[in-house]
XYZ file of C-alpha atoms in Angstrom:
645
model
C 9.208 12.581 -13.851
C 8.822 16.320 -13.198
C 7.679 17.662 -10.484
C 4.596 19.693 -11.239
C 3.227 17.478 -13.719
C 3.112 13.602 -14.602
C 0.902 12.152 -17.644
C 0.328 8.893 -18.075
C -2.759 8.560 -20.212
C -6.197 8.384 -17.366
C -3.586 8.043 -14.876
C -2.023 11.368 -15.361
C -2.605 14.094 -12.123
C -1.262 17.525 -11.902
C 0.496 17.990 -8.814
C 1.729 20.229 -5.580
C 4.366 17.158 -5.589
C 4.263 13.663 -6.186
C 1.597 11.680 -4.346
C 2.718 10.468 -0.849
C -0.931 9.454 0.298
C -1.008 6.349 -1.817
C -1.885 3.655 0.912
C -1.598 -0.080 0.748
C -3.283 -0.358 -2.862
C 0.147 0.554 -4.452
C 1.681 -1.824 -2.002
C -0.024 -4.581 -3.358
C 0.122 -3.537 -6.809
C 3.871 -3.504 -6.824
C 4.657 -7.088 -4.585
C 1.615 -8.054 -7.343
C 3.425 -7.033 -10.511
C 6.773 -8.463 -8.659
C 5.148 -11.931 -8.182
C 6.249 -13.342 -11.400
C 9.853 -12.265 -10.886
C 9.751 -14.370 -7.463
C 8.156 -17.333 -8.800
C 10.845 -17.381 -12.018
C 13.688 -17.273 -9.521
C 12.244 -20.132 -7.304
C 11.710 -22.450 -10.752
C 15.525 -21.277 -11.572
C 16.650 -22.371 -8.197
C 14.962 -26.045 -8.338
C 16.302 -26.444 -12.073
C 20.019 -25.506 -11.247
C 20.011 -27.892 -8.316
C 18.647 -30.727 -9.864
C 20.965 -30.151 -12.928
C 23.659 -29.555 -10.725
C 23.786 -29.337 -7.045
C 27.362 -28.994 -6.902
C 27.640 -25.717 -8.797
C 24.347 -24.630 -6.577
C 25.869 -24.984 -3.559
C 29.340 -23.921 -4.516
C 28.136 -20.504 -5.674
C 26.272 -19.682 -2.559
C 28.828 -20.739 -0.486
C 31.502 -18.675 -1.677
C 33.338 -16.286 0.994
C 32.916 -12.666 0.207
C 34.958 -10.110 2.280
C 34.880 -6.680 3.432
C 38.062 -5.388 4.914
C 38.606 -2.190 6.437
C 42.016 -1.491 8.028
C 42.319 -4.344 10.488
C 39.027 -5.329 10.748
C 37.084 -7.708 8.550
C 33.792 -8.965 7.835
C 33.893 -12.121 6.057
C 30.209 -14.191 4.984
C 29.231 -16.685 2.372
C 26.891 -15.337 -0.300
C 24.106 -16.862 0.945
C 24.294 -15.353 4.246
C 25.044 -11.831 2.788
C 22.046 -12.376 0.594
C 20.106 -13.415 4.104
C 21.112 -11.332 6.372
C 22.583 -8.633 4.072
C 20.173 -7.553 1.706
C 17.441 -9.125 3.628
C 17.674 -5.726 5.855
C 16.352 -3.707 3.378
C 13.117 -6.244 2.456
C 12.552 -5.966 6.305
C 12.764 -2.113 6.044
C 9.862 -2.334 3.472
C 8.137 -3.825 6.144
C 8.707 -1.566 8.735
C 7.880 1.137 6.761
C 4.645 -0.165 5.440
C 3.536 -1.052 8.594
C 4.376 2.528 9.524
C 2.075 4.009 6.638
C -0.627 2.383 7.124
C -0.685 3.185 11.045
C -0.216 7.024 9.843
C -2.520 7.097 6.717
C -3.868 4.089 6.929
C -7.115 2.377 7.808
C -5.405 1.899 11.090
C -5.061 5.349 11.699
C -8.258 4.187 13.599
C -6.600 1.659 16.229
C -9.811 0.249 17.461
C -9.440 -1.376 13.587
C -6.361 -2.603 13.889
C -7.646 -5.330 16.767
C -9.452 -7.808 14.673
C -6.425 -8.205 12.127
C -3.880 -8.030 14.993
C -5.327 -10.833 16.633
C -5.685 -12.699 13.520
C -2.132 -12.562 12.834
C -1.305 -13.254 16.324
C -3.326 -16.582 16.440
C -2.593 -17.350 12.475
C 1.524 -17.565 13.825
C 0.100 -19.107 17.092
C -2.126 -21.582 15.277
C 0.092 -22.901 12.996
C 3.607 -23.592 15.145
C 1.063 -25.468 17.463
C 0.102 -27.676 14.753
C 3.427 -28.051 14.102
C 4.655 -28.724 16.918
C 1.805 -31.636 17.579
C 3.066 -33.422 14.526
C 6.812 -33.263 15.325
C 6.094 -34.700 18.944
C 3.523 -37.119 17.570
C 4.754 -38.136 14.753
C 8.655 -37.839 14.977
C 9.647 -41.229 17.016
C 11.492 -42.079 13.732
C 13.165 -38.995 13.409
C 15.683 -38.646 15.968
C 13.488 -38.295 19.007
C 11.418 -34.817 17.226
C 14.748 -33.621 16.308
C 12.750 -31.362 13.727
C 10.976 -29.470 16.844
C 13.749 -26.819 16.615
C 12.116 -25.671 12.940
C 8.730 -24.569 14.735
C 9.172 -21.228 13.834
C 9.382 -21.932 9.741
C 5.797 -22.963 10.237
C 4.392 -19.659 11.112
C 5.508 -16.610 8.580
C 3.446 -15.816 5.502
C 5.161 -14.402 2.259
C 3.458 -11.252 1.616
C 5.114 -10.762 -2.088
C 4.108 -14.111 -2.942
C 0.910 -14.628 -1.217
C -0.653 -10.606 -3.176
C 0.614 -11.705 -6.029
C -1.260 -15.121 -6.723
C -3.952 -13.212 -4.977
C -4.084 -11.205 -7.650
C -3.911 -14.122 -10.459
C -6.493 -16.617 -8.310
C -9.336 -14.296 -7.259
C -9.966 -12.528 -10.219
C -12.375 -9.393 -9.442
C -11.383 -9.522 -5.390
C -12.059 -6.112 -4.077
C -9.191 -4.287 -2.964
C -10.525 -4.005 0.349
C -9.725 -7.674 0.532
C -6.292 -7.375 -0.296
C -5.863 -4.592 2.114
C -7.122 -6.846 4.753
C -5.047 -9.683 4.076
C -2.245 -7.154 4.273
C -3.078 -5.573 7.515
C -2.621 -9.046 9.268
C 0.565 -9.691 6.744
C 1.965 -6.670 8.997
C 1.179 -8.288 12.412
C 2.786 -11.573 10.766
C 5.965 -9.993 9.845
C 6.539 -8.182 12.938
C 6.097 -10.853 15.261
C 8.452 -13.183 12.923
C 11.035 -10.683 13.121
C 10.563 -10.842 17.042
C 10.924 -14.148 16.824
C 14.133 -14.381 14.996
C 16.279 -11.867 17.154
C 15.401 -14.205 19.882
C 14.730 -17.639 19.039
C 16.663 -18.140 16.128
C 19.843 -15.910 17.029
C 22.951 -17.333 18.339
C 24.460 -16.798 21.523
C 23.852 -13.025 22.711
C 26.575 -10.842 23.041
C 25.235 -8.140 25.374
C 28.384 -5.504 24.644
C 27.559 -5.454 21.024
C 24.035 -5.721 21.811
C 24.172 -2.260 24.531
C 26.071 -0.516 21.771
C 23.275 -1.313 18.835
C 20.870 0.305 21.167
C 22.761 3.163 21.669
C 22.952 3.310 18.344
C 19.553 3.213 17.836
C 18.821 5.796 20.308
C 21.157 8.209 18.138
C 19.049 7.605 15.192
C 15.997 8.483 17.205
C 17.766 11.572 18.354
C 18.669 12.772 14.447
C 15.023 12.777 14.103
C 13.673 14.514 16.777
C 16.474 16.871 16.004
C 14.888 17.563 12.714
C 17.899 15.747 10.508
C 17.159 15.188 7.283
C 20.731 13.993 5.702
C 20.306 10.261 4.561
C 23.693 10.276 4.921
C 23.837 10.470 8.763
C 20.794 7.976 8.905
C 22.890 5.523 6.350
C 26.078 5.629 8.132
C 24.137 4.862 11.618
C 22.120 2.403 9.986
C 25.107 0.508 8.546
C 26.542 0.627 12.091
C 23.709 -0.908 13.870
C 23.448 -3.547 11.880
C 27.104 -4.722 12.016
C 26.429 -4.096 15.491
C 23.570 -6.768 15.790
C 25.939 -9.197 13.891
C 28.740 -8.852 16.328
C 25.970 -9.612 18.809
C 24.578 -12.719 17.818
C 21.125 -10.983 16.809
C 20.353 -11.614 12.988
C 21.279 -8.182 12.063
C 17.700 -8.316 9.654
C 15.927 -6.709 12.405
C 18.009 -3.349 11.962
C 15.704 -3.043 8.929
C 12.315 -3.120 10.246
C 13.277 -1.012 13.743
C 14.499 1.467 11.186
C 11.732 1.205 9.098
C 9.149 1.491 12.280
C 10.555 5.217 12.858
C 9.869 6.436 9.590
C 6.574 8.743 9.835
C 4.345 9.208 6.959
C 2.210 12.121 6.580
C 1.081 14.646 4.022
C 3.159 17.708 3.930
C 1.360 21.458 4.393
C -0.106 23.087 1.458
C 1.984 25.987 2.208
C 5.294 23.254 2.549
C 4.364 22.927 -1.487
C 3.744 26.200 -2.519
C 7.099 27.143 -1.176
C 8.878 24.515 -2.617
C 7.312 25.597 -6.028
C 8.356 28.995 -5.246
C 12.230 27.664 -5.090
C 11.908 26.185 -8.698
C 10.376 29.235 -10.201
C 13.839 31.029 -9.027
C 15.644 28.074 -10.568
C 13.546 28.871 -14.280
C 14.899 32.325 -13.796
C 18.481 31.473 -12.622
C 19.107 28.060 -13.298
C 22.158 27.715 -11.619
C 23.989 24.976 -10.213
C 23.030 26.308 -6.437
C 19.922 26.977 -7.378
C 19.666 23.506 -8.569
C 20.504 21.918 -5.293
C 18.373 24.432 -3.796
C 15.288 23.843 -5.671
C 15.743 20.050 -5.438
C 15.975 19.895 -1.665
C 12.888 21.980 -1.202
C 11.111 19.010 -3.431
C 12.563 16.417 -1.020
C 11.938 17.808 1.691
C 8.444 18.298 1.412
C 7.689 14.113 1.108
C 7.970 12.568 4.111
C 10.727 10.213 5.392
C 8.597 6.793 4.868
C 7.574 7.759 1.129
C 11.245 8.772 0.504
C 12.489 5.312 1.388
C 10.011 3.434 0.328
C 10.112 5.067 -3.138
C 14.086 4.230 -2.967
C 13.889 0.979 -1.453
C 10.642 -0.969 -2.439
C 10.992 -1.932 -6.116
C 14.665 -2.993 -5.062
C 13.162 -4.778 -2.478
C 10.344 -6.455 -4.188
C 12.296 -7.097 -7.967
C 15.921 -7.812 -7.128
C 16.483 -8.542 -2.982
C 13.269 -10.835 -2.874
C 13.762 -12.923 -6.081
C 17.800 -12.680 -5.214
C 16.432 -14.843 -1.990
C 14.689 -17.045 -3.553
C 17.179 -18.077 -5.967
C 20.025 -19.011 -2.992
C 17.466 -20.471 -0.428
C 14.825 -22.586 -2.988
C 17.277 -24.831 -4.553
C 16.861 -28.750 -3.454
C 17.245 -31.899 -4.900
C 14.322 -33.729 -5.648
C 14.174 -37.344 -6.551
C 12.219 -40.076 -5.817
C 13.630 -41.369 -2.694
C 13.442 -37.863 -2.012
C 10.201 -37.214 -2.034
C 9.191 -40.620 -0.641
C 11.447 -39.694 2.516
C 10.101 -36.225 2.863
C 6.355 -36.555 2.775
C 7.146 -39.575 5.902
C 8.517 -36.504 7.406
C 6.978 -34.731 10.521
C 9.037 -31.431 9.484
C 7.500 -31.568 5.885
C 4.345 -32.872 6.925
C 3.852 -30.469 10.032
C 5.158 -27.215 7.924
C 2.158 -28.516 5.395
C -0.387 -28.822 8.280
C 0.229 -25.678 9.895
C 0.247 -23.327 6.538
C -2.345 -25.168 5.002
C -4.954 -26.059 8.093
C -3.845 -24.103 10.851
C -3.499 -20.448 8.488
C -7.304 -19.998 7.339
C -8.791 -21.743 10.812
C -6.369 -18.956 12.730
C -7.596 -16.304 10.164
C -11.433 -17.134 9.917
C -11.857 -18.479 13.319
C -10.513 -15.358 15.490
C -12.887 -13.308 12.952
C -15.678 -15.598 13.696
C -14.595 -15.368 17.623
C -13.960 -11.065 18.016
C -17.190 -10.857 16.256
C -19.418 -13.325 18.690
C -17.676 -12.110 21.270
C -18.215 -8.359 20.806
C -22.425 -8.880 19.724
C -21.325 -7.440 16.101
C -19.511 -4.493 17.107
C -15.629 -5.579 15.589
C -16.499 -7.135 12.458
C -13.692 -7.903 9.302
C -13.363 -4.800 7.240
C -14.191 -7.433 4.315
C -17.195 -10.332 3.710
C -16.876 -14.107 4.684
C -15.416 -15.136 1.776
C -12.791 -12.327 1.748
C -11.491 -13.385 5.199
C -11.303 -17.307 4.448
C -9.686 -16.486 1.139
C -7.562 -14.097 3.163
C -6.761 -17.023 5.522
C -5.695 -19.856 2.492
C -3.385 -17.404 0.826
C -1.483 -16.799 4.066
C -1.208 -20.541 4.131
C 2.311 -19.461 1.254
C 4.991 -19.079 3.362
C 8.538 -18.463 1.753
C 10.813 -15.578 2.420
C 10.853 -15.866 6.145
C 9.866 -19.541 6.293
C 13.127 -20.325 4.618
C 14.691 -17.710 6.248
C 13.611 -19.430 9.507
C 14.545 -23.139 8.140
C 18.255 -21.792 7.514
C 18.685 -20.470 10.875
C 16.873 -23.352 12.731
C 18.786 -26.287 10.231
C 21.594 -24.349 9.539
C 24.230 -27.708 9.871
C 21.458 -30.417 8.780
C 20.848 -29.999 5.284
C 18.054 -33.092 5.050
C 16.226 -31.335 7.481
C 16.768 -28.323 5.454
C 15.823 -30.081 2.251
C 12.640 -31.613 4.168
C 11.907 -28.179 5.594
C 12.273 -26.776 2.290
C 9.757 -29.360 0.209
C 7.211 -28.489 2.862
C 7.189 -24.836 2.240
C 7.106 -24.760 -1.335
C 4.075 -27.903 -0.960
C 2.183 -25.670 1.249
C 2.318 -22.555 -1.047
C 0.913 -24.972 -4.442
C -1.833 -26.405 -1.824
C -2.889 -22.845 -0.291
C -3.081 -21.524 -3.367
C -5.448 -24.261 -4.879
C -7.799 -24.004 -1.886
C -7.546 -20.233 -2.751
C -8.555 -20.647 -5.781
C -11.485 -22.791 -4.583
C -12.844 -19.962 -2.501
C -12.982 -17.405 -4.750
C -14.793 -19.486 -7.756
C -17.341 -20.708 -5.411
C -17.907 -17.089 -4.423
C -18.323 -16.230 -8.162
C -20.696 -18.639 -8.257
C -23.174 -17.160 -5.697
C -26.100 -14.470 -6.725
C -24.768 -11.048 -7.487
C -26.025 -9.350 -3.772
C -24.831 -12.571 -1.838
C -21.163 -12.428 -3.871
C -20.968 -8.827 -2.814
C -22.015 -9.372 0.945
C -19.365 -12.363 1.108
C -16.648 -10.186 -0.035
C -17.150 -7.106 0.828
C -19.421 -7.543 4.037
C -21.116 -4.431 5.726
C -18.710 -2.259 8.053
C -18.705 0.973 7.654
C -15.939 2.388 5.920
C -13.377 5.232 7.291
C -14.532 8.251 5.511
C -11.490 10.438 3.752
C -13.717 13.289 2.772
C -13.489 15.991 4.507
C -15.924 17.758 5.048
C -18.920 15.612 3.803
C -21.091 16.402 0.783
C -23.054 18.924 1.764
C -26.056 19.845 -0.979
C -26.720 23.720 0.602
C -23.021 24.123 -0.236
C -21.110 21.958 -2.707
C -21.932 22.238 -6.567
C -24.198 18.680 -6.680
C -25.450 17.166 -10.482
C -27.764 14.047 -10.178
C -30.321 12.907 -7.888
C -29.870 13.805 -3.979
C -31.082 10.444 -3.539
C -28.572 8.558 -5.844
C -26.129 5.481 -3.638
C -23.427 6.918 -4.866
C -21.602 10.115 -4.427
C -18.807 10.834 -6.855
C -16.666 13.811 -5.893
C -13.626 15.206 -7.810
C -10.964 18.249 -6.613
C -10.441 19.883 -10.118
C -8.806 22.601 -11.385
C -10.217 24.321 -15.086
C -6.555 25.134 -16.144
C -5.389 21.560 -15.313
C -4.717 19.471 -18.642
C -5.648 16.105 -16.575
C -9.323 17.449 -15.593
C -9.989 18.092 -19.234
C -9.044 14.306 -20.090
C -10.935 13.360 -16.999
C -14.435 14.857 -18.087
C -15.743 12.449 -20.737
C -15.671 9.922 -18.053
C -17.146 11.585 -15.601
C -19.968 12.619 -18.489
C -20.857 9.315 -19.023
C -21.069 8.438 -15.641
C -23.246 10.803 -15.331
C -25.687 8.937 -17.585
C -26.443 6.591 -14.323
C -29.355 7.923 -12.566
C -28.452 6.565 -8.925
C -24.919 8.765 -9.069
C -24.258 12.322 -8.307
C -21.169 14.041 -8.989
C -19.588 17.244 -7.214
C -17.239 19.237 -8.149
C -14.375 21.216 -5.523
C -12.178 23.772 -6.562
C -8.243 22.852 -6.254
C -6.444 26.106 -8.381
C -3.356 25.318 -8.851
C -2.159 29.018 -8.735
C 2.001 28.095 -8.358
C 1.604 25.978 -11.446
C -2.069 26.946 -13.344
C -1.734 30.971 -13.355
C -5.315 31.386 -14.741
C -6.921 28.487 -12.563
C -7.898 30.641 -9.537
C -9.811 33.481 -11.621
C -11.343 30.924 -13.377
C -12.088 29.032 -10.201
C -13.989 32.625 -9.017
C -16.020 32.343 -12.106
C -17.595 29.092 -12.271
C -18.495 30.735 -8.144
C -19.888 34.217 -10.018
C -21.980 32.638 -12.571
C -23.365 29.959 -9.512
C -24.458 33.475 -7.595
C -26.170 33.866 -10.868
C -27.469 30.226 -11.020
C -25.275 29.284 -13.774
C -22.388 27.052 -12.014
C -22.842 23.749 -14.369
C -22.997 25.718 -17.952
C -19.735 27.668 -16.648
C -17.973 24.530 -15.184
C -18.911 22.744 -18.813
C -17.046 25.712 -21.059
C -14.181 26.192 -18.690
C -13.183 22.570 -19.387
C -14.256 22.942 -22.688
C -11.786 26.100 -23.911
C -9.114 25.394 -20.733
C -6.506 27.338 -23.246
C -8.972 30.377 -23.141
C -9.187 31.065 -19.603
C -8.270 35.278 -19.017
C -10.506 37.472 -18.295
C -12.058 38.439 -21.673
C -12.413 35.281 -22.086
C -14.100 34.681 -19.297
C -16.455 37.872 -19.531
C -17.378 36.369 -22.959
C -18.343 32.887 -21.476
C -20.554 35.374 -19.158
C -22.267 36.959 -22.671
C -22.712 33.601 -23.764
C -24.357 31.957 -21.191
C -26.846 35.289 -20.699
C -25.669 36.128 -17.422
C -25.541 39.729 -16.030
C -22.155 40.497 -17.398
C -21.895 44.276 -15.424
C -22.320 42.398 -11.909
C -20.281 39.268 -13.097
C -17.743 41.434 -13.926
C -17.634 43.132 -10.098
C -17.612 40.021 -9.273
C -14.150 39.213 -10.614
C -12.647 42.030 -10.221
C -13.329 42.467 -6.152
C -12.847 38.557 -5.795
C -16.029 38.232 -3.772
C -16.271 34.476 -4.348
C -12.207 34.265 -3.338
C -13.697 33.508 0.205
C -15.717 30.198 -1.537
C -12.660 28.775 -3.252
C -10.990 28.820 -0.522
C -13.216 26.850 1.505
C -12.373 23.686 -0.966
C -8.386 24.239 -0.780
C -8.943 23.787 2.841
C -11.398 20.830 2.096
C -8.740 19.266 0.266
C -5.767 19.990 2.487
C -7.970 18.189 5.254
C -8.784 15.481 2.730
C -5.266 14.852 1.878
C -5.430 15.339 -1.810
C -1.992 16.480 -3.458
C -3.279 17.321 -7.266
C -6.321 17.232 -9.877
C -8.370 15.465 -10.624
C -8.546 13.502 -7.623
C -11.510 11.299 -7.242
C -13.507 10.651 -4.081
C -16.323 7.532 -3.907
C -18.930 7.441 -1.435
C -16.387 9.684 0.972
C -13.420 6.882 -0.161
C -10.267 8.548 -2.083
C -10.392 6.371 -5.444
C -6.825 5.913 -6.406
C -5.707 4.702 -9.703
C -7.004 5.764 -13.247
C -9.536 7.679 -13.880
C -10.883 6.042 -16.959
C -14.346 5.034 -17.335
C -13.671 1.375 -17.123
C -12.028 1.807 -13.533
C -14.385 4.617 -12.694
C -17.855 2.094 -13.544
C -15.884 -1.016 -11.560
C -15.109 1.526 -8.526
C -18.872 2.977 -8.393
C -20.332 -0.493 -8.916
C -18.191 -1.747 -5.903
C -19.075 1.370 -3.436
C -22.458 0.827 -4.698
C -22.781 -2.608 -3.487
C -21.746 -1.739 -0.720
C -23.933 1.209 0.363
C -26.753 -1.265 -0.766
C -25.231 -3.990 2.238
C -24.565 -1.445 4.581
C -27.602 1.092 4.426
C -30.571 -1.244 3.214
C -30.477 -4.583 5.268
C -34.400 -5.381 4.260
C -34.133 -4.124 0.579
C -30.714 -6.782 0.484
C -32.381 -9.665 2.310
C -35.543 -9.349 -0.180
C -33.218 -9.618 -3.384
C -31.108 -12.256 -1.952
């Protein structure tokens, strides 16, 4: 992929770099798309063990050794796959949960309370339930014995859980998703807490004082400004074999890590510069100039998009499925089964996914709101927070992760522990599925109230539409405001503009246009830019805008004088104009518009003051503009929506 342009059919964008202000959307896409992959390796895993249990077990439990000088580090696969690779999942984590408190809807704090305390209560919740069972239910079991395995209870599997999201509620909003995720976060970070102290072995504190140290120097690199992964890799390395020596599961190195890893969008002026350092390469491409150029590109992402662009399809196609295959494998037989479902460890792992996950998840989003008279509300409808509360009932990475720890010398525990899990995530995901068809079955405005609701959404625009200044086509009183950043030289743009013609043909939309000129990588786009601004002093911005995109090959300055001819304007003062750059001043009002606004190339689409992401095709345009107009309808006409329900 270059880095001034990418195309990719309506997906295509020409860039100041690649796009580091994708927010949880492209989270969920990817642990959607990686799904599959997980639920192939769990179906491998039960098929090899029941085929042969001996080969299972003899292949994860082979020694693997790392020897340097006199030291050694010596671990069965399974634990290297655990506690190894298992790092960099939690670093995902961390790092996600980073972005979104950066970018993010929780940029906003006051936001993140709600879904905080849901994922609080929805880990609370469930190891109660558990718990209750074990003590209730377990005089046949060696006195409760399985009360040690609270903990696999309370985790959900955010890979899994997105990804049958994505198969069971068919036409979900996205907002949804990105609520389920926000408590997902919460979920994962308290589980990690959990296992560095409940689940660890005996603490070391020597090992323990060093890792923070350690730590602390990693902090230090970047306050200091370091940017060589190098340094960060060989500190990161060492604090995790420092957690091991300690007792700690070493797994938490990965989300601490993760958790320092800012996200932001870099400086307009940051990518201008570093397009400036691969023009010198085009005229001297040497080898220094290579190195050069390419860590001006790097440097101008920030550290979270960097790893998680490194780390998260590992993560979510190889490390996550590679888990799955050496912790899913059990023996299931009759005897089996008739054993484990008499269980209190299967039976309360069941009970607290499957009951205590959506009444944690609905009910503290049914409490904040009563509580508060209205004022915190879910960012999503009814039916998008119970769904979101039965999909969190599939627990696996952790929860097994957990049941390893907490069984780690009682394999029919294990097994038992296992069973549960894997029962929980078919039975959460059928009551998922029962949520979101009975929502499909609803009237059109009461299906979009119960999944979308009516908060008002953070606003990325900045500034807002405003009709005395932007370049407005459709009715002032239209529901939905469609605004794009543009550029006339940009390729994209061109492909972009049948879409945005026929949506145009809706009568409640309006469109606006922004300049974005390209200049480092368009050389024509700012004149032309100027233009469009000399024939709207002239009352012609539309009929301009229509045959800049129309002839963006034919874009110098005869060119543009003849567009002026054509479209009758005064050519002597549109040719002042131009040549003083008196609308320079107006252009540059939108590049600060969309420095503010985050956007990093054209077209980029904005709906209703929300960045769309994604292609830019009409089908995905209509489905995004029929969304943000439901819910402008919920949110700004309570007695039109209560007369048509």
């Amino acid at each position: 992929m270059g880095w001034a342009a990418v195309a990719d059919g309506a997906t295509g964008r020409t860039l100041w770099r690649r796009d580091v202000t994708a927010p949880l959307r492209a989270f969920v896409r990817t642990e959607a798309g990686s799904a599959g992959v997980l639920v192939a390796a769990i179906v491998v895993a039960l098929v090899w063990a029941n085929v042969d249990l001996s080969s299972y077990d003899r292949i994860w439990s082979t020694t693997l050794s790392v020897r340097l000088g006199g030291a050694e580090l010596a671990l069965d696969l399974r634990t290297w796959v655990n506690s190894g690779l298992m790092t960099l999942f939690f670093l995902v984590v961390g790092l996600e949960a980073r972005r979104e408190l950066d970018l993010g809807d929780l940029r906003d704090r006051r936001r993140f309370l709600l879904p905080g305390l849901a994922g609080v209560l929805g880990m609370i919740i469930p190891v109660a339930i558990y718990l209750a069972v074990n003590a209730f239910a377990g005089a046949g079991h060696a006195g409760g014995a399985g009360l040690v395995g609270w903990g696999v209870a309370m985790s959900t599997d955010t890979a899994l859980a997105l990804g049958l999201l994505a198969l069971l509620g068919r036409g979900v909003p996205d907002q949804v998703r990105v609520f389920l995720l926000t408590v997902f976060v919460v979920d994962d970070l308290i589980a990690l807490v959990v296992i560095a102290t409940a689940y660890s072995e005996a603490i070391a504190f020597t090992p323990l004082l060093f890792a923070v140290v350690v730590f602390a120097g990693i902090l230090g690199l970047r306050a200091l400004g370091v940017r060589r992964a190098a340094a960060y890799a060989a500190l990161g390395i060492l604090l995790w074999l420092c957690l091991m020596e300690s007792g700690v599961d070493p797994v938490v190195a990965g989300l601490a890590i993760g958790l320092t890893a800012t996200a932001y969008t870099p400086a307009r002026t940051a990518l201008e510069a570093a397009s400036g350092l691969f023009k010198l390469f085009r005229e001297q491409p040497t080898a220094e100039l290579a190195r050069t150029a390419s860590l001006g590109l790097t440097q101008t992402l920030s550290p979270n998009d960097r790893l998680q662009r490194l780390y998260h399809p590992w993560s979510s196609y190889l490390i996550v499925p590679l888990f799955g295959l050496a912790n899913a494998g059990i023996a299931i037989d009759g005897s089996f089964l008739a054993r484990a479902f008499t269980s209190p460890i299967t039976l309360g792992i069941i009970a607290g996914y499957v009951i205590g996950k959506p009444i944690a998840v609905a009910g503290t989003s049914w409490l904040v709101s009563a509580l508060s008279g209205g004022r915190i509300r879910p960012a999503v409808g009814w039916a998008g927070v119970l769904g979101s509360g039965t999909i969190a009932g599939i627990g696996f990475t952790v929860a097994l992760l957990i049941a390893s720890l907490a069984f780690e010398d009682r394999p029919d525990e294990l097994a038992e522990a296992k069973i549960g899990v894997l029962s929980a995530a078919v039975l959460a995901s059928t009551l998922t599925w029962l949520v979101y068809r009975m929502t499909a079955l609803l009237p059109k405005h009461r299906r979009a109230r119960a999944l979308l609701g009516d908060v008002e959404q953070l606003v990325d625009l900045i500034p807002a539409v405003d009709e005395e200044r932007d370049h407005v086509r459709g009715a002032a009183t239209a529901s939905v405001t469609v605004v794009e950043y543009g550029d006339f030289q940009c390729p994209y743009c061109g492909q972009a503009e049948p879409a945005v013609r026929e949506l145009l043909a809706d009568a409640d939309l309006q469109y606006v246009w922004r300049h974005l000129p390209l200049g480092d990588v368009h050389p024509l786009a700012q004149l032309a830019a100027e233009a469009s601004e000399a024939a709207a002093a002239q009352g012609g911005f539309w009929a301009m805008h229509d045959l800049l995109l129309a002839h963006q090959d034919e874009l110098r300055p005869a060119d543009l004088l003849r567009y002026a001819d054509q479209l009758g304007l005064d050519s002597e003062r549109f040719h002042e104009d131009l040549m003083r750059h008196v609308h320079e001043p107006r252009v540059a009002q939108d590049l600060e518009s969309a420095d503010l606004s985050g956007v990093s190339g054209t077209p980029t689409f904005f709906i209703n003051g929300r960045r769309h992401y994604g292609a830019y095709d009409i089908t995905t345009l209509t489905a995004a503009v029929r969304e943000a107009r439901a819910r402008a309808l919920l949110q700004t006409h309570p007695a039109r929506r209560r007369r048509s329900e």
